[in-house]
PDB file of C-alpha atoms in Angstrom:
ATOM      1  CA  MET A  17      21.449  10.418  45.600  1.00  0.00           C
ATOM      2  CA  ARG A  18      24.244  12.195  46.737  1.00  0.00           C
ATOM      3  CA  GLU A  19      26.439   9.999  44.488  1.00  0.00           C
ATOM      4  CA  THR A  20      24.168  10.562  41.591  1.00  0.00           C
ATOM      5  CA  PHE A  21      24.060  14.507  41.841  1.00  0.00           C
ATOM      6  CA  HIS A  22      28.233  14.749  42.141  1.00  0.00           C
ATOM      7  CA  MET A  23      28.520  12.578  39.235  1.00  0.00           C
ATOM      8  CA  PHE A  24      25.741  14.895  37.219  1.00  0.00           C
ATOM      9  CA  ALA A  25      27.751  17.770  38.194  1.00  0.00           C
ATOM     10  CA  ALA A  26      30.967  16.500  37.089  1.00  0.00           C
ATOM     11  CA  TYR A  27      29.554  15.106  33.822  1.00  0.00           C
ATOM     12  CA  ASN A  28      28.333  18.909  33.132  1.00  0.00           C
ATOM     13  CA  ARG A  29      31.366  20.525  33.863  1.00  0.00           C
ATOM     14  CA  TRP A  30      33.134  17.797  31.062  1.00  0.00           C
ATOM     15  CA  ALA A  31      30.054  18.023  28.691  1.00  0.00           C
ATOM     16  CA  ASN A  32      30.111  22.152  29.384  1.00  0.00           C
ATOM     17  CA  THR A  33      33.720  21.817  28.512  1.00  0.00           C
ATOM     18  CA  ALA A  34      33.394  20.042  25.109  1.00  0.00           C
ATOM     19  CA  LEU A  35      30.694  22.503  23.938  1.00  0.00           C
ATOM     20  CA  TYR A  36      32.843  25.419  24.802  1.00  0.00           C
ATOM     21  CA  ASP A  37      35.558  23.721  23.025  1.00  0.00           C
ATOM     22  CA  ALA A  38      33.352  23.404  19.816  1.00  0.00           C
ATOM     23  CA  ALA A  39      31.919  27.044  20.127  1.00  0.00           C
ATOM     24  CA  ALA A  40      35.800  28.418  20.535  1.00  0.00           C
ATOM     25  CA  GLU A  41      36.083  27.278  16.917  1.00  0.00           C
ATOM     26  CA  LEU A  42      33.609  29.256  15.425  1.00  0.00           C
ATOM     27  CA  SER A  43      33.563  32.695  13.840  1.00  0.00           C
ATOM     28  CA  GLU A  44      32.073  35.325  15.435  1.00  0.00           C
ATOM     29  CA  GLU A  45      29.189  35.432  12.750  1.00  0.00           C
ATOM     30  CA  GLU A  46      28.453  31.703  13.685  1.00  0.00           C
ATOM     31  CA  LEU A  47      28.503  32.321  17.318  1.00  0.00           C
ATOM     32  CA  ARG A  48      25.828  35.265  16.959  1.00  0.00           C
ATOM     33  CA  ALA A  49      23.921  33.528  13.765  1.00  0.00           C
ATOM     34  CA  PRO A  50      19.938  33.216  14.802  1.00  0.00           C
ATOM     35  CA  THR A  51      19.340  29.761  14.293  1.00  0.00           C
ATOM     36  CA  GLY A  52      15.619  29.641  15.199  1.00  0.00           C
ATOM     37  CA  ALA A  53      16.679  27.890  18.924  1.00  0.00           C
ATOM     38  CA  PHE A  54      14.346  29.465  21.829  1.00  0.00           C
ATOM     39  CA  PHE A  55      17.115  32.116  22.898  1.00  0.00           C
ATOM     40  CA  GLY A  56      18.191  32.900  18.798  1.00  0.00           C
ATOM     41  CA  SER A  57      22.002  32.424  18.536  1.00  0.00           C
ATOM     42  CA  LEU A  58      24.718  29.834  20.337  1.00  0.00           C
ATOM     43  CA  ILE A  59      26.044  32.412  22.260  1.00  0.00           C
ATOM     44  CA  ALA A  60      22.666  33.718  23.863  1.00  0.00           C
ATOM     45  CA  THR A  61      22.013  30.244  24.518  1.00  0.00           C
ATOM     46  CA  LEU A  62      25.086  29.435  26.349  1.00  0.00           C
ATOM     47  CA  ASN A  63      24.544  32.830  28.289  1.00  0.00           C
ATOM     48  CA  HIS A  64      21.092  30.994  29.352  1.00  0.00           C
ATOM     49  CA  ILE A  65      22.510  28.256  30.919  1.00  0.00           C
ATOM     50  CA  LEU A  66      24.753  30.003  32.694  1.00  0.00           C
ATOM     51  CA  VAL A  67      21.948  32.553  33.758  1.00  0.00           C
ATOM     52  CA  ALA A  68      19.579  29.766  35.058  1.00  0.00           C
ATOM     53  CA  ASP A  69      22.971  27.818  36.641  1.00  0.00           C
ATOM     54  CA  ARG A  70      23.210  30.888  38.947  1.00  0.00           C
ATOM     55  CA  ILE A  71      19.734  31.723  39.610  1.00  0.00           C
ATOM     56  CA  TRP A  72      19.356  28.146  40.928  1.00  0.00           C
ATOM     57  CA  LEU A  73      22.618  28.221  42.945  1.00  0.00           C
ATOM     58  CA  LYS A  74      21.489  31.545  44.454  1.00  0.00           C
ATOM     59  CA  ARG A  75      18.319  29.788  45.354  1.00  0.00           C
ATOM     60  CA  PHE A  76      19.801  26.703  46.881  1.00  0.00           C
ATOM     61  CA  THR A  77      22.549  28.406  48.970  1.00  0.00           C
ATOM     62  CA  GLY A  78      21.668  31.978  49.574  1.00  0.00           C
ATOM     63  CA  VAL A  79      25.136  32.838  48.016  1.00  0.00           C
ATOM     64  CA  GLY A  80      25.947  34.378  44.383  1.00  0.00           C
ATOM     65  CA  THR A  81      24.073  36.881  41.981  1.00  0.00           C
ATOM     66  CA  ALA A  82      21.021  35.658  40.446  1.00  0.00           C
ATOM     67  CA  PRO A  83      19.927  37.402  37.168  1.00  0.00           C
ATOM     68  CA  SER A  84      16.288  38.740  37.168  1.00  0.00           C
ATOM     69  CA  ARG A  85      15.435  37.570  33.482  1.00  0.00           C
ATOM     70  CA  LEU A  86      16.298  34.102  31.567  1.00  0.00           C
ATOM     71  CA  ASP A  87      17.439  36.318  28.744  1.00  0.00           C
ATOM     72  CA  VAL A  88      20.367  38.381  30.364  1.00  0.00           C
ATOM     73  CA  ILE A  89      23.601  38.434  28.121  1.00  0.00           C
ATOM     74  CA  LEU A  90      25.860  38.164  31.436  1.00  0.00           C
ATOM     75  CA  HIS A  91      29.597  38.077  28.839  1.00  0.00           C
ATOM     76  CA  ASP A  92      29.008  38.977  24.804  1.00  0.00           C
ATOM     77  CA  ASP A  93      32.676  37.430  24.292  1.00  0.00           C
ATOM     78  CA  LEU A  94      32.898  34.187  24.590  1.00  0.00           C
ATOM     79  CA  ALA A  95      36.327  33.967  26.254  1.00  0.00           C
ATOM     80  CA  ALA A  96      34.648  35.764  29.235  1.00  0.00           C
ATOM     81  CA  LEU A  97      31.669  33.574  29.203  1.00  0.00           C
ATOM     82  CA  ARG A  98      33.772  30.462  28.909  1.00  0.00           C
ATOM     83  CA  ARG A  99      35.508  31.845  32.457  1.00  0.00           C
ATOM     84  CA  ALA A 100      32.577  32.155  34.247  1.00  0.00           C
ATOM     85  CA  ARG A 101      31.019  29.260  32.871  1.00  0.00           C
ATOM     86  CA  ALA A 102      33.807  27.439  34.391  1.00  0.00           C
ATOM     87  CA  ALA A 103      33.809  29.139  37.461  1.00  0.00           C
ATOM     88  CA  GLU A 104      30.059  28.077  37.856  1.00  0.00           C
ATOM     89  CA  ASP A 105      30.913  24.636  37.216  1.00  0.00           C
ATOM     90  CA  GLU A 106      33.547  24.829  39.876  1.00  0.00           C
ATOM     91  CA  ARG A 107      30.978  25.991  42.084  1.00  0.00           C
ATOM     92  CA  ILE A 108      28.283  23.341  41.141  1.00  0.00           C
ATOM     93  CA  VAL A 109      30.534  20.417  41.533  1.00  0.00           C
ATOM     94  CA  ALA A 110      31.964  22.308  45.284  1.00  0.00           C
ATOM     95  CA  TRP A 111      28.509  22.250  46.303  1.00  0.00           C
ATOM     96  CA  THR A 112      27.371  18.856  45.328  1.00  0.00           C
ATOM     97  CA  VAL A 113      29.979  17.298  46.922  1.00  0.00           C
ATOM     98  CA  GLY A 114      28.946  18.681  50.193  1.00  0.00           C
ATOM     99  CA  LEU A 115      25.332  17.847  50.229  1.00  0.00           C
ATOM    100  CA  THR A 116      24.203  15.413  52.776  1.00  0.00           C
ATOM    101  CA  ASP A 117      20.838  12.844  52.210  1.00  0.00           C
ATOM    102  CA  ASP A 118      18.716  14.693  54.670  1.00  0.00           C
ATOM    103  CA  GLU A 119      19.669  18.414  52.378  1.00  0.00           C
ATOM    104  CA  ILE A 120      18.367  16.185  49.379  1.00  0.00           C
ATOM    105  CA  ALA A 121      15.169  15.004  51.113  1.00  0.00           C
ATOM    106  CA  GLY A 122      14.526  18.399  52.406  1.00  0.00           C
ATOM    107  CA  THR A 123      12.302  21.223  51.092  1.00  0.00           C
ATOM    108  CA  PHE A 124      12.968  25.079  50.344  1.00  0.00           C
ATOM    109  CA  THR A 125      11.437  28.170  49.034  1.00  0.00           C
ATOM    110  CA  TYR A 126      12.008  30.463  46.595  1.00  0.00           C
ATOM    111  CA  THR A 127      10.494  32.805  43.965  1.00  0.00           C
ATOM    112  CA  PRO A 128      10.219  32.188  40.150  1.00  0.00           C
ATOM    113  CA  VAL A 129      11.538  34.499  38.010  1.00  0.00           C
ATOM    114  CA  THR A 130       8.025  34.045  35.905  1.00  0.00           C
ATOM    115  CA  SER A 131       6.171  34.334  38.719  1.00  0.00           C
ATOM    116  CA  PRO A 132       5.441  36.305  42.124  1.00  0.00           C
ATOM    117  CA  GLN A 133       4.309  32.878  43.735  1.00  0.00           C
ATOM    118  CA  PRO A 134       6.584  31.360  45.987  1.00  0.00           C
ATOM    119  CA  VAL A 135       7.360  27.736  45.467  1.00  0.00           C
ATOM    120  CA  THR A 136       8.293  24.869  48.237  1.00  0.00           C
ATOM    121  CA  GLN A 137       9.703  21.858  46.850  1.00  0.00           C
ATOM    122  CA  ARG A 138      12.056  19.087  47.512  1.00  0.00           C
ATOM    123  CA  LEU A 139      15.844  19.969  46.737  1.00  0.00           C
ATOM    124  CA  GLY A 140      16.501  16.672  45.332  1.00  0.00           C
ATOM    125  CA  GLY A 141      13.474  17.477  42.478  1.00  0.00           C
ATOM    126  CA  ALA A 142      14.878  20.736  42.097  1.00  0.00           C
ATOM    127  CA  LEU A 143      18.722  19.834  41.722  1.00  0.00           C
ATOM    128  CA  SER A 144      17.500  17.275  39.090  1.00  0.00           C
ATOM    129  CA  HIS A 145      15.623  19.841  37.379  1.00  0.00           C
ATOM    130  CA  LEU A 146      18.916  22.323  37.247  1.00  0.00           C
ATOM    131  CA  PHE A 147      21.256  19.153  35.565  1.00  0.00           C
ATOM    132  CA  ASN A 148      18.367  18.368  33.457  1.00  0.00           C
ATOM    133  CA  HIS A 149      17.866  22.116  31.894  1.00  0.00           C
ATOM    134  CA  GLN A 150      21.882  21.994  31.409  1.00  0.00           C
ATOM    135  CA  THR A 151      21.278  19.011  29.098  1.00  0.00           C
ATOM    136  CA  HIS A 152      18.638  20.176  27.511  1.00  0.00           C
ATOM    137  CA  HIS A 153      20.063  23.475  26.304  1.00  0.00           C
ATOM    138  CA  ARG A 154      23.412  22.037  25.404  1.00  0.00           C
ATOM    139  CA  GLY A 155      21.194  19.331  23.316  1.00  0.00           C
ATOM    140  CA  GLN A 156      20.067  22.887  21.418  1.00  0.00           C
ATOM    141  CA  CYS A 157      23.741  23.879  21.370  1.00  0.00           C
ATOM    142  CA  HIS A 158      24.923  20.874  19.469  1.00  0.00           C
ATOM    143  CA  MET A 159      21.926  21.265  17.071  1.00  0.00           C
ATOM    144  CA  MET A 160      23.081  24.624  16.168  1.00  0.00           C
ATOM    145  CA  LEU A 161      26.772  23.436  15.646  1.00  0.00           C
ATOM    146  CA  THR A 162      25.434  20.492  13.092  1.00  0.00           C
ATOM    147  CA  THR A 163      23.535  23.208  11.684  1.00  0.00           C
ATOM    148  CA  LEU A 164      26.586  25.342  11.022  1.00  0.00           C
ATOM    149  CA  GLY A 165      28.330  22.243   9.463  1.00  0.00           C
ATOM    150  CA  LYS A 166      30.146  21.707  12.654  1.00  0.00           C
ATOM    151  CA  PRO A 167      31.396  18.061  13.811  1.00  0.00           C
ATOM    152  CA  SER A 168      28.595  16.080  15.748  1.00  0.00           C
ATOM    153  CA  LEU A 169      29.863  15.917  19.842  1.00  0.00           C
ATOM    154  CA  ALA A 170      29.648  12.973  21.892  1.00  0.00           C
ATOM    155  CA  LEU A 171      27.849  14.259  24.957  1.00  0.00           C
ATOM    156  CA  ASP A 172      26.036  11.357  26.313  1.00  0.00           C
ATOM    157  CA  LEU A 173      26.527  10.455  29.606  1.00  0.00           C
ATOM    158  CA  ILE A 174      27.964   6.977  29.446  1.00  0.00           C
ATOM    159  CA  TYR A 175      31.139   8.993  27.274  1.00  0.00           C
ATOM    160  CA  PHE A 176      31.537  10.733  30.187  1.00  0.00           C
ATOM    161  CA  GLN A 177      31.665   7.875  32.690  1.00  0.00           C
ATOM    162  CA  ARG A 178      34.238   6.005  30.379  1.00  0.00           C
ATOM    163  CA  CYS A 179      36.486   8.689  30.171  1.00  0.00           C
ATOM    164  CA  PRO A 180      38.991   9.329  32.698  1.00  0.00           C
ATOM    165  CA  GLU A 181      37.237  12.297  34.562  1.00  0.00           C
ATOM    166  CA  GLY A 182      34.184  10.476  34.619  1.00  0.00           C
ATOM    167  CA  ARG A 183      35.370   6.344  35.247  1.00  0.00           C
ATOM    168  CA  ALA A 184      34.576   6.670  39.170  1.00  0.00           C
ATOM    169  CA  PHE A 185      31.225   7.214  38.213  1.00  0.00           C
ATOM    170  CA  GLY A 186      30.626   4.265  35.620  1.00  0.00           C
ATOM    171  CA  CYS A 187      33.313   2.170  34.528  1.00  0.00           C
TER     172      CYS A 187
END
């Protein structure tokens, strides 16, 4: 599982870069346009992905800041948000590279943002959720971009595995 989680961390960094490249082509109005997605606009959804990653990484590592709400706008400026996203992606990659099989199989306890009841679960399952959560919301961002008339993004894992950054994980 260590190699799989390392692959997903590298994949998320690659996919987030592609998504932010596409977002950088939008006007301010397009970036903030209400789209009907759960968090409303593309900028709000991109913020949510970063918020959730920070919450989970704080739970996993005990290090970093963790917002207390899922809809916090950490950065209203795309350039600042992109820098924060890149730093968080590097943090995720570095952390997953250092994981041991025993840590992945082990448990941890945290209190969800949405409930005061502590939860204990295996790290591997929660880490799978972290990566699935990013993929889920990147899919929403992809929908927003295409709704705005922008080109479709090729974000499938197999495309990552075929590119230089991902060849070590697939081809």
